[in-house]
CSV table of N, CA, C and O in Angstrom, one decimal:
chain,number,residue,atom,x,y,z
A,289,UNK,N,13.0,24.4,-59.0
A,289,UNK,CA,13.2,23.7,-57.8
A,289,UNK,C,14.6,24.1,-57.2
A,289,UNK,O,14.9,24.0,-56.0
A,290,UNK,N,15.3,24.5,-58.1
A,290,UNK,CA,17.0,24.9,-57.7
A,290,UNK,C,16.6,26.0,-56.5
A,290,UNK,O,16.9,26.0,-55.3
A,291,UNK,N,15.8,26.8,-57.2
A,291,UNK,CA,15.7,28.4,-56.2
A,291,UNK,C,14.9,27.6,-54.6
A,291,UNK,O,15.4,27.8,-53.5
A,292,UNK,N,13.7,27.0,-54.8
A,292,UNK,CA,13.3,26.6,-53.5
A,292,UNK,C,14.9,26.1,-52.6
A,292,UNK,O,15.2,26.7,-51.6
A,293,UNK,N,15.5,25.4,-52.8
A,293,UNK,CA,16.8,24.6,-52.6
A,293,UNK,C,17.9,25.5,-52.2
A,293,UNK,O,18.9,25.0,-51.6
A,294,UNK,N,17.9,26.8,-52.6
A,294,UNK,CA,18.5,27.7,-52.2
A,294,UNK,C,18.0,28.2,-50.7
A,294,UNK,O,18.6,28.3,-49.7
A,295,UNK,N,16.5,28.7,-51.4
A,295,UNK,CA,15.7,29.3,-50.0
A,295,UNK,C,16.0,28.7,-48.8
A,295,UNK,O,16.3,29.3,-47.7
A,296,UNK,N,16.0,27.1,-49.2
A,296,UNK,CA,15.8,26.3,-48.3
A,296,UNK,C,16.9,26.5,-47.4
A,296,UNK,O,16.7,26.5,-46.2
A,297,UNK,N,18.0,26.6,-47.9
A,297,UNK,CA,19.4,26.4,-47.4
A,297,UNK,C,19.9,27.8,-46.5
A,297,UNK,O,20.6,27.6,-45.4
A,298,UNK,N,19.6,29.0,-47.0
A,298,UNK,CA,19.7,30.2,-46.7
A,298,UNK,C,18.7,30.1,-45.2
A,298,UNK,O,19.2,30.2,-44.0
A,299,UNK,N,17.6,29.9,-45.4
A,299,UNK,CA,16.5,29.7,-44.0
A,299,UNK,C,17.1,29.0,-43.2
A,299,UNK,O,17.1,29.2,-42.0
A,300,UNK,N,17.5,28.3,-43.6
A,300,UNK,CA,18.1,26.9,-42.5
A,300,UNK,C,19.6,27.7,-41.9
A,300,UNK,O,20.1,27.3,-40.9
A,301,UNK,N,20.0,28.3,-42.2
A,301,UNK,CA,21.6,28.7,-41.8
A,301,UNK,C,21.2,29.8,-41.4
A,301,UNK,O,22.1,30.5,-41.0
A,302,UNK,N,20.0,30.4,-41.4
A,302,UNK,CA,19.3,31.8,-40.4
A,302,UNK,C,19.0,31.5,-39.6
A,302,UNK,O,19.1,32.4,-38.7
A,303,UNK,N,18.2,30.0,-39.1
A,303,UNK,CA,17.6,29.5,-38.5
A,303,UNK,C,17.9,29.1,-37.3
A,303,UNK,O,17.4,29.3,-36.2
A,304,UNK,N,19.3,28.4,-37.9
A,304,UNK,CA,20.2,27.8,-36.7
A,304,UNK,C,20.5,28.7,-36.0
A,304,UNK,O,20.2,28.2,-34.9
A,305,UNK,N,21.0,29.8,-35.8
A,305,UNK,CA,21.4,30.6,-34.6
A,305,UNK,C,20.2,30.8,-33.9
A,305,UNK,O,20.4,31.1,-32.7
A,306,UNK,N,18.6,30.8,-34.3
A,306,UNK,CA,17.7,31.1,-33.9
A,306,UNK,C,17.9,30.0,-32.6
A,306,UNK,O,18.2,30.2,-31.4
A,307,UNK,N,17.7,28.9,-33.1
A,307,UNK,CA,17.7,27.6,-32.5
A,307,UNK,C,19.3,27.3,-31.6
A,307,UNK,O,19.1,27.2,-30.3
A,308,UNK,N,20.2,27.2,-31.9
A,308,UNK,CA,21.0,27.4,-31.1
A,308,UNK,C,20.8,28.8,-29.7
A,308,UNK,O,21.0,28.7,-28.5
A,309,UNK,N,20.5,29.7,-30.2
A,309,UNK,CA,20.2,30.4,-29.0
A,309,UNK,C,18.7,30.2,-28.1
A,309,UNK,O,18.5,30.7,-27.0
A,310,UNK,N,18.0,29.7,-28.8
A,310,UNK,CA,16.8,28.6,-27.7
A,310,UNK,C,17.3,27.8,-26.9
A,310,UNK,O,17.2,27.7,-25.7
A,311,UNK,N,18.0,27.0,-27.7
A,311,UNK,CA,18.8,25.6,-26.9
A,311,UNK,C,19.6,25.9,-25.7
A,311,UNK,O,19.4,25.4,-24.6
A,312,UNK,N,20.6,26.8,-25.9
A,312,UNK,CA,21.8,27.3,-24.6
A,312,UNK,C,20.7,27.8,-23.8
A,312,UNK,O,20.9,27.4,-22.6
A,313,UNK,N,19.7,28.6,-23.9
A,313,UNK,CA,18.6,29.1,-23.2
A,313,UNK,C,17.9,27.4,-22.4
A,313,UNK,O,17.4,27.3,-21.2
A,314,UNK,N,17.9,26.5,-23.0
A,314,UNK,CA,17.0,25.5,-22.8
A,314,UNK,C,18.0,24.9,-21.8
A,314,UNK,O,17.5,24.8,-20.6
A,315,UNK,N,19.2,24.5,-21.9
A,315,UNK,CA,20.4,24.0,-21.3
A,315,UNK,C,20.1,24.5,-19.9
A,315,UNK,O,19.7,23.7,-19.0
A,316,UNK,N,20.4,25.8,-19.8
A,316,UNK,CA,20.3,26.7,-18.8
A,316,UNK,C,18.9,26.3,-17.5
A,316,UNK,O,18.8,26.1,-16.3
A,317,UNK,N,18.1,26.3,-18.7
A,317,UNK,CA,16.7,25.7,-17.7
A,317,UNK,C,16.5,24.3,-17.3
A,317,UNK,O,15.7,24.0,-16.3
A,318,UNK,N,17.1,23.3,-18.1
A,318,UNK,CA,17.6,21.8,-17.7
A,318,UNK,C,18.4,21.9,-16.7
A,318,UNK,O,18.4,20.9,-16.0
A,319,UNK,N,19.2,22.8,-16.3
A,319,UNK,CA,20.6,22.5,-15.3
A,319,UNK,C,19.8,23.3,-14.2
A,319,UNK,O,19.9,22.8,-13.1
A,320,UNK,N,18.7,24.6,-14.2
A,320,UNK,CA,18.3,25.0,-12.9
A,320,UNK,C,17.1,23.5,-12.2
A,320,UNK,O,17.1,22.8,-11.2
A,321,UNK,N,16.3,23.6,-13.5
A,321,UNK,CA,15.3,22.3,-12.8
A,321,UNK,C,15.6,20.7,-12.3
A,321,UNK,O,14.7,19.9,-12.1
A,322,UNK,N,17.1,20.6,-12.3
A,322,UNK,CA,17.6,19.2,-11.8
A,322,UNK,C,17.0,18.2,-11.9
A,322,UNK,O,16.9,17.4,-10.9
A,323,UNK,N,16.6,17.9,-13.5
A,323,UNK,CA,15.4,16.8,-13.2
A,323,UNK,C,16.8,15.8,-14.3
A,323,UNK,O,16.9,14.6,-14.4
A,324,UNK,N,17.4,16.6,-14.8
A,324,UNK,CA,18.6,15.4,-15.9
A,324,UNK,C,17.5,15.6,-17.4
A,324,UNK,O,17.1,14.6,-18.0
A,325,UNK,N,17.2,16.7,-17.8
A,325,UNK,CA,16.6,16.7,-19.1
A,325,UNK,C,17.6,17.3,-20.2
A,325,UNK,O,18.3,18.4,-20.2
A,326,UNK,N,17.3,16.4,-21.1
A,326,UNK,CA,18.2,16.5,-22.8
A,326,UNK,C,18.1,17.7,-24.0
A,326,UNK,O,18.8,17.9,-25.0
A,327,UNK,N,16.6,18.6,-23.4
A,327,UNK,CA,16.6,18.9,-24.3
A,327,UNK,C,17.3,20.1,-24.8
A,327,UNK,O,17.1,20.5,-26.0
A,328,UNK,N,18.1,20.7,-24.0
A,328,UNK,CA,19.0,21.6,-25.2
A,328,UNK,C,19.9,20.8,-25.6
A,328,UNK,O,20.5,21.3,-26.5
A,329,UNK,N,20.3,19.7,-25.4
A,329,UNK,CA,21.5,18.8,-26.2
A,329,UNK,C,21.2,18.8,-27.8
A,329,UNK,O,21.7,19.1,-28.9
A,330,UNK,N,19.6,18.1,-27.0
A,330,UNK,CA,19.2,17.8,-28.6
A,330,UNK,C,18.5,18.6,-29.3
A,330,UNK,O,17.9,18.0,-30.3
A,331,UNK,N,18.2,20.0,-29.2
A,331,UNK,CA,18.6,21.3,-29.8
A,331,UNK,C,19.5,21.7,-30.3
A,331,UNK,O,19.3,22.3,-31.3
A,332,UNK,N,20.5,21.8,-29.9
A,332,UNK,CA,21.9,21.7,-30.4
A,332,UNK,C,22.1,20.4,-31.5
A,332,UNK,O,22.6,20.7,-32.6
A,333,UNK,N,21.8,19.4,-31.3
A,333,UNK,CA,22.0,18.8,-32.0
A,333,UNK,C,20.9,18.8,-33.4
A,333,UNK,O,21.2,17.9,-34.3
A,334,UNK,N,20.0,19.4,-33.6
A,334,UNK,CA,18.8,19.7,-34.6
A,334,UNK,C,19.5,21.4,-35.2
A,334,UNK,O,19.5,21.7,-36.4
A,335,UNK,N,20.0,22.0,-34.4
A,335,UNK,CA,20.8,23.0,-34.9
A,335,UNK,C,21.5,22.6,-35.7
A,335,UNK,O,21.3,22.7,-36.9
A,336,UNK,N,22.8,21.8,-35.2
A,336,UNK,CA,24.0,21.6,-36.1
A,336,UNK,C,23.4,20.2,-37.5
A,336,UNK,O,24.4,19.8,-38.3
A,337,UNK,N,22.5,19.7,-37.7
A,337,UNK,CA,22.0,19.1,-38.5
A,337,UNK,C,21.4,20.1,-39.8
A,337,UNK,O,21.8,20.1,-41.0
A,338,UNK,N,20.4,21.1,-39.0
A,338,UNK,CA,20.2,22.0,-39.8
A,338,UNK,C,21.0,22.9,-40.3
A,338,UNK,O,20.7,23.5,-41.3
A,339,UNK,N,22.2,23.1,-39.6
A,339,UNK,CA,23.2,24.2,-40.5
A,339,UNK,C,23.9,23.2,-41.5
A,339,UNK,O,24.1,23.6,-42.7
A,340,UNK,N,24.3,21.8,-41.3
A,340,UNK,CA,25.3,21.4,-42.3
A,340,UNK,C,24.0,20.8,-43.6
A,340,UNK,O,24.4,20.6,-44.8
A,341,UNK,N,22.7,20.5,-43.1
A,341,UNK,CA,22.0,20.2,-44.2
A,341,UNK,C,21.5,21.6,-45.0
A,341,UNK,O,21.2,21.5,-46.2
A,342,UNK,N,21.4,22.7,-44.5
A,342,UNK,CA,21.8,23.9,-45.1
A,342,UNK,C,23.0,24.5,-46.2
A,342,UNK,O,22.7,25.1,-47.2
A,343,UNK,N,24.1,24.3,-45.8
A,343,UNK,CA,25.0,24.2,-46.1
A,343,UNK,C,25.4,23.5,-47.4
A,343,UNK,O,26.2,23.8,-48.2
A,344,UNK,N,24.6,22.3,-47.4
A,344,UNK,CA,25.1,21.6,-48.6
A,344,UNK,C,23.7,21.6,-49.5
A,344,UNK,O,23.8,21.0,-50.5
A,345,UNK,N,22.6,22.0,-49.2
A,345,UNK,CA,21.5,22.5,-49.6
A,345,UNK,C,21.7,23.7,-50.7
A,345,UNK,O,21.3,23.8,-51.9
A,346,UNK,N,22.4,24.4,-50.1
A,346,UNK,CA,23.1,25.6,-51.0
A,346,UNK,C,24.1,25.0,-52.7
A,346,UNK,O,23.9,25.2,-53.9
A,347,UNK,N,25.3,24.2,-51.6
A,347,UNK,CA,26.1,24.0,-52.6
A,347,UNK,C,26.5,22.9,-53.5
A,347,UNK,O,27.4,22.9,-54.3
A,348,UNK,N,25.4,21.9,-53.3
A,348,UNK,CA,25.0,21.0,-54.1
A,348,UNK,C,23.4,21.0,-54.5
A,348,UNK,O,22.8,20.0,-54.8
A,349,UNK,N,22.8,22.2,-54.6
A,349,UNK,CA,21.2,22.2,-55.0
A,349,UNK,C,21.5,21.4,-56.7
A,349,UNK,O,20.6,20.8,-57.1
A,350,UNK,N,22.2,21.5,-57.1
A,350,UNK,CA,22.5,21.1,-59.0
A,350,UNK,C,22.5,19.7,-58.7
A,350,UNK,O,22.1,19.0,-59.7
A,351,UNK,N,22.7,19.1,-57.9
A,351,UNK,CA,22.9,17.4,-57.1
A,351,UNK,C,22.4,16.4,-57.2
A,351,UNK,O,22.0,16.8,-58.3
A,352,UNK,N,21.9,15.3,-57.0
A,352,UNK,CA,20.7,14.4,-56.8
A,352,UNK,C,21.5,14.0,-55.7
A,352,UNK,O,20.5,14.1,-55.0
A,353,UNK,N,22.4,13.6,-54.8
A,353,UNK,CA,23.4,13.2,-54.3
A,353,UNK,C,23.1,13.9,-53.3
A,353,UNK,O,22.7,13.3,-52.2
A,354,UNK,N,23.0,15.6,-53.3
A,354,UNK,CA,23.2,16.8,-52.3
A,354,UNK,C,21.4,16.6,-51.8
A,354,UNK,O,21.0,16.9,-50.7
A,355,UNK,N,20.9,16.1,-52.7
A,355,UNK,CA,19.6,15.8,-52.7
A,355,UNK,C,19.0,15.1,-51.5
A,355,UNK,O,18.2,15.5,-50.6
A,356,UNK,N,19.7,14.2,-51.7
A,356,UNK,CA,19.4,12.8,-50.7
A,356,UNK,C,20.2,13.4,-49.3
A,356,UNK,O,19.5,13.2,-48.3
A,357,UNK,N,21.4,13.9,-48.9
A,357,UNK,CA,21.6,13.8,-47.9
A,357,UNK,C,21.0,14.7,-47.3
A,357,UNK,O,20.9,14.8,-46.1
A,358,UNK,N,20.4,15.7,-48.1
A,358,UNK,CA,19.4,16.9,-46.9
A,358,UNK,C,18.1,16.1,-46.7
A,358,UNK,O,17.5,16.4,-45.7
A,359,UNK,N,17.5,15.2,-47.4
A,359,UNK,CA,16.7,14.4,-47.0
A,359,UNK,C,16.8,14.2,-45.8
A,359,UNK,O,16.2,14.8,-44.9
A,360,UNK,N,17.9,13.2,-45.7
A,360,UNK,CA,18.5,12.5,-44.4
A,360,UNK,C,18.7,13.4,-43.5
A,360,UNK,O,18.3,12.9,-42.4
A,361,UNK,N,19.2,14.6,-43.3
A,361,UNK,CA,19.6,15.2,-42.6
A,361,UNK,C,18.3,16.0,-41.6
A,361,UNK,O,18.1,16.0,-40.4
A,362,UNK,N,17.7,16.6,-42.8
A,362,UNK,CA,16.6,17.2,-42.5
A,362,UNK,C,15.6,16.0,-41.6
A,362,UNK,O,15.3,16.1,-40.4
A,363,UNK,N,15.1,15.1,-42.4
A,363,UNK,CA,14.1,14.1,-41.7
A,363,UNK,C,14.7,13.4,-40.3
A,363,UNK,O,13.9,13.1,-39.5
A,364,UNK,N,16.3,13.1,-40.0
A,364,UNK,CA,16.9,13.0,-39.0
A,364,UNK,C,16.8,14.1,-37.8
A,364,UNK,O,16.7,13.8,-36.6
A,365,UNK,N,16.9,15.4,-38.1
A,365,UNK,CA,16.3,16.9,-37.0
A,365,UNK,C,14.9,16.9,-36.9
A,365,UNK,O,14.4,17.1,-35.8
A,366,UNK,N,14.2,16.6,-38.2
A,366,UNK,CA,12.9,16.7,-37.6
A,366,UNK,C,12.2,15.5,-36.5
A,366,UNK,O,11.6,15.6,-35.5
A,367,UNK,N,12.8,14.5,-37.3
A,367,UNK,CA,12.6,13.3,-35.4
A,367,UNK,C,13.1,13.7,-34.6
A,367,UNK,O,12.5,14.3,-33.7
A,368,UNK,N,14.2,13.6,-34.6
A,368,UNK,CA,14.9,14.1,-33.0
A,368,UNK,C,14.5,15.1,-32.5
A,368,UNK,O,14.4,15.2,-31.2
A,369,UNK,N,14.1,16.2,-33.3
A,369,UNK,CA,13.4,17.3,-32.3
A,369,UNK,C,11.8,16.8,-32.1
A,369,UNK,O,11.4,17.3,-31.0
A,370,UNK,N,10.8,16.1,-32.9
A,370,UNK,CA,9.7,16.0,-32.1
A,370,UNK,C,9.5,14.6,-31.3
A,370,UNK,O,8.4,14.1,-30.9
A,371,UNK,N,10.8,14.1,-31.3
A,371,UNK,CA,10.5,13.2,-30.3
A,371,UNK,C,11.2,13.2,-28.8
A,371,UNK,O,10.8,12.7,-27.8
A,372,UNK,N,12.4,13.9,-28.9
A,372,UNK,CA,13.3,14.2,-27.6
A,372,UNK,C,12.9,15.9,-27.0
A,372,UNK,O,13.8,16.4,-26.3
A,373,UNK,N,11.9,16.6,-27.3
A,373,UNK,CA,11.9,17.9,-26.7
A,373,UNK,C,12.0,18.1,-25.7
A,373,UNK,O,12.6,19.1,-25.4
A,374,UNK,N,11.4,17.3,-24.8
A,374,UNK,CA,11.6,17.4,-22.9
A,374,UNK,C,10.6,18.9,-22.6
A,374,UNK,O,9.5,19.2,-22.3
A,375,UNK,N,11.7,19.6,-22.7
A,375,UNK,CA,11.4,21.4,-21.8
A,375,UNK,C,11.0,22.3,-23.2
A,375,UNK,O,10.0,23.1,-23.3
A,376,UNK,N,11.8,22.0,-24.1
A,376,UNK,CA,12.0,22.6,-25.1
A,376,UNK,C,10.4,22.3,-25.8
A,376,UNK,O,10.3,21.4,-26.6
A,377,UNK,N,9.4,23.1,-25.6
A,377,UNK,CA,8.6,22.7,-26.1
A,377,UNK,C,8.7,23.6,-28.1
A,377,UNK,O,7.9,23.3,-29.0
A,378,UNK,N,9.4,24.2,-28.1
A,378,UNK,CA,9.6,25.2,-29.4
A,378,UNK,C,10.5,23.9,-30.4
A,378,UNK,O,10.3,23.7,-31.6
A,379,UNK,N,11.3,23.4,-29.8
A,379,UNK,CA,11.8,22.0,-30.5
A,379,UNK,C,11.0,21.6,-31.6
A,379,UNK,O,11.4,21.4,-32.7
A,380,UNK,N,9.4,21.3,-31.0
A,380,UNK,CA,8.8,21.0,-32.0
A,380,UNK,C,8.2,21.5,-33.1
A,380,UNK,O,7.5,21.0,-33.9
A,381,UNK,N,8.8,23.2,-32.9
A,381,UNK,CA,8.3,24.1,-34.4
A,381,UNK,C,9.5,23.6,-34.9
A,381,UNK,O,9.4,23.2,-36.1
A,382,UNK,N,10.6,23.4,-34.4
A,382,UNK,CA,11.9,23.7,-36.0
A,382,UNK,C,11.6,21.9,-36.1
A,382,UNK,O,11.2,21.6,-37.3
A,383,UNK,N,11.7,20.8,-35.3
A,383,UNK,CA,11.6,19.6,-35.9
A,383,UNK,C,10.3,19.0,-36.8
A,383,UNK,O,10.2,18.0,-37.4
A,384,UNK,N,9.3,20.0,-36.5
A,384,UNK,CA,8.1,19.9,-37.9
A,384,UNK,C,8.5,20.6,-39.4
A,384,UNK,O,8.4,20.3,-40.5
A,385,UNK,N,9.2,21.8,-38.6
A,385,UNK,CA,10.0,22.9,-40.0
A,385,UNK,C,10.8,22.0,-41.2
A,385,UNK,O,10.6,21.8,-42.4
A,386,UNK,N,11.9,21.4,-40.1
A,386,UNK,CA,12.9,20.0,-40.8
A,386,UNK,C,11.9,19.2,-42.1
A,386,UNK,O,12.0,19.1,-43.3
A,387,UNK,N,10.9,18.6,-41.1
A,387,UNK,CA,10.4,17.5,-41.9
A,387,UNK,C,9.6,18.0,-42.8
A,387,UNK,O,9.2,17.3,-43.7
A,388,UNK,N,9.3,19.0,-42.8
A,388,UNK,CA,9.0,20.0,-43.9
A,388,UNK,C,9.9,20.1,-45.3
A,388,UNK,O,9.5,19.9,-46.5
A,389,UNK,N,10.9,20.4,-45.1
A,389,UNK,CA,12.0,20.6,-45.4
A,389,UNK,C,12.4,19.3,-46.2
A,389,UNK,O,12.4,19.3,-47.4
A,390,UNK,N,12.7,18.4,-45.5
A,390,UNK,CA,12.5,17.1,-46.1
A,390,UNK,C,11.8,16.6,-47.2
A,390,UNK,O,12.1,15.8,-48.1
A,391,UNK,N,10.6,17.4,-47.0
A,391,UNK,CA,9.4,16.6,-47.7
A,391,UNK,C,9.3,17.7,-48.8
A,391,UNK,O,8.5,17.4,-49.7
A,392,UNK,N,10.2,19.2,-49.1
A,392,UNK,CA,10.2,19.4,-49.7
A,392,UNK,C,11.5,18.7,-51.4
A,392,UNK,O,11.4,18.9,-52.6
A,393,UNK,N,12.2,18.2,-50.7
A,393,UNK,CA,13.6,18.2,-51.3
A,393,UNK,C,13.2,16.7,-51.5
A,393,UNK,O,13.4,16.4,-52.7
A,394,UNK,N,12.6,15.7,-50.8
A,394,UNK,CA,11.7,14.6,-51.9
A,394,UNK,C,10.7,14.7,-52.9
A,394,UNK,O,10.6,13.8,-53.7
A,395,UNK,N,9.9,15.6,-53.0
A,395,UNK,CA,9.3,16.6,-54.4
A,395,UNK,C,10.4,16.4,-54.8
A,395,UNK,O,10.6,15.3,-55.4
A,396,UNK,N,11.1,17.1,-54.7
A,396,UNK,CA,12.4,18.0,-55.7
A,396,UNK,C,13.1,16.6,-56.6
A,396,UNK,O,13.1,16.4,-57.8
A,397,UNK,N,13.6,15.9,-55.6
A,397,UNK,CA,14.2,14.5,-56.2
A,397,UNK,C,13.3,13.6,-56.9
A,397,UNK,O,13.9,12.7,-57.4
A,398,UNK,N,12.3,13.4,-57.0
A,398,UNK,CA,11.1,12.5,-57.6
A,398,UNK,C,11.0,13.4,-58.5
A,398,UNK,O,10.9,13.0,-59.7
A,399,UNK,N,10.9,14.9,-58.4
A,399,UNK,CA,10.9,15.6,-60.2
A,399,UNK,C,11.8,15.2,-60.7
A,399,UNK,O,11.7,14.2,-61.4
A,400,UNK,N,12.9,15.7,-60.4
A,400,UNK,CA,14.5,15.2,-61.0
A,400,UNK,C,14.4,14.2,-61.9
A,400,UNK,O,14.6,14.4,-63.0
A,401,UNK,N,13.8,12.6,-61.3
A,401,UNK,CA,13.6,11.8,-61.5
A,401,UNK,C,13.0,11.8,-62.5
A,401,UNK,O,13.7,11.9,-63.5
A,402,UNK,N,12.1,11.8,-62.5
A,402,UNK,CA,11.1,11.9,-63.9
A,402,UNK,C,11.6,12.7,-64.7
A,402,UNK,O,10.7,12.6,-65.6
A,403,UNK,N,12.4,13.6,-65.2
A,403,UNK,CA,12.3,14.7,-65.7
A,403,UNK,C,13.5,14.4,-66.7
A,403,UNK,O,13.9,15.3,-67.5
C-alpha cells in the first residue's frame, strides 16, 4: 500500500499543473462570459488541495496520521470540484479522480488497521 501512496502522490503533483492550467483557462472564460461564474476559483482551489494532499501523500505514506489528512483533503476536492464546476465541466474528471483517491487511502487505513 506504501507504493500505491506514493503513485498516488506523484500523480497528484503532475496533475496539479494539469488542473491549474484548465482553471486560469477557465477564469479567462468566466471573465469573457460575464455571467459572475466560480469555476476557475474553485479549480484552483481543487488544484492547491491536490498538490498539498500530494505532498504529504508522499512524505508521510509510513503515517496513519498522513493517512487521514489526504482522506480529508482529497474527499474535500473531490466535492468541491463535483459540486461547484459551473463552466468547468472537466472539474468533474479531477473531482471524481480526488474521491477516488480518497477511497483509495481509506482501503489503505482500514488495512493498517487490521493488520
Amino acid at each position: 500500500m506504501k507504493t500505491a501512496k506514493l503513485v498516488i502522490g506523484i500523480l497528484s503533483i503532475v496533475l496539479t499543473m494539469v488542473v491549474l492550467f484548465q482553471s486560469c483557462a477557465a477564469t479567462v472564460g468566466d471573465a469573457l462570459a460575464n455571467e459572475g461564474g466560480t469555476s476557475g476559483g474553485v479549480g484552483m482551489a481543487v488544484a492547491l488541495l491536490m498538490l498539498v494532499a500530494g505532498i504529504v501523500a508522499i512524505a508521510a505514506r509510513n503515517s496513519r496520521g498522513g493517512s487521514l489528512f489526504c482522506i480529508i483533503a482529497y474527499g474535500l476536492a473531490g466535492v468541491l470540484g463535483l459540486i461547484a464546476h459551473g463552466i468547468f465541466q472537466d472539474l468533474i474528471v479531477w473531482g471524481s479522480l480526488c474521491l477516488i483517491f480518497a477511497l483509495i487511502f481509506l482501503i489503505g487505513l482500514i488495512r493498517e488497521k487490521r493488520a
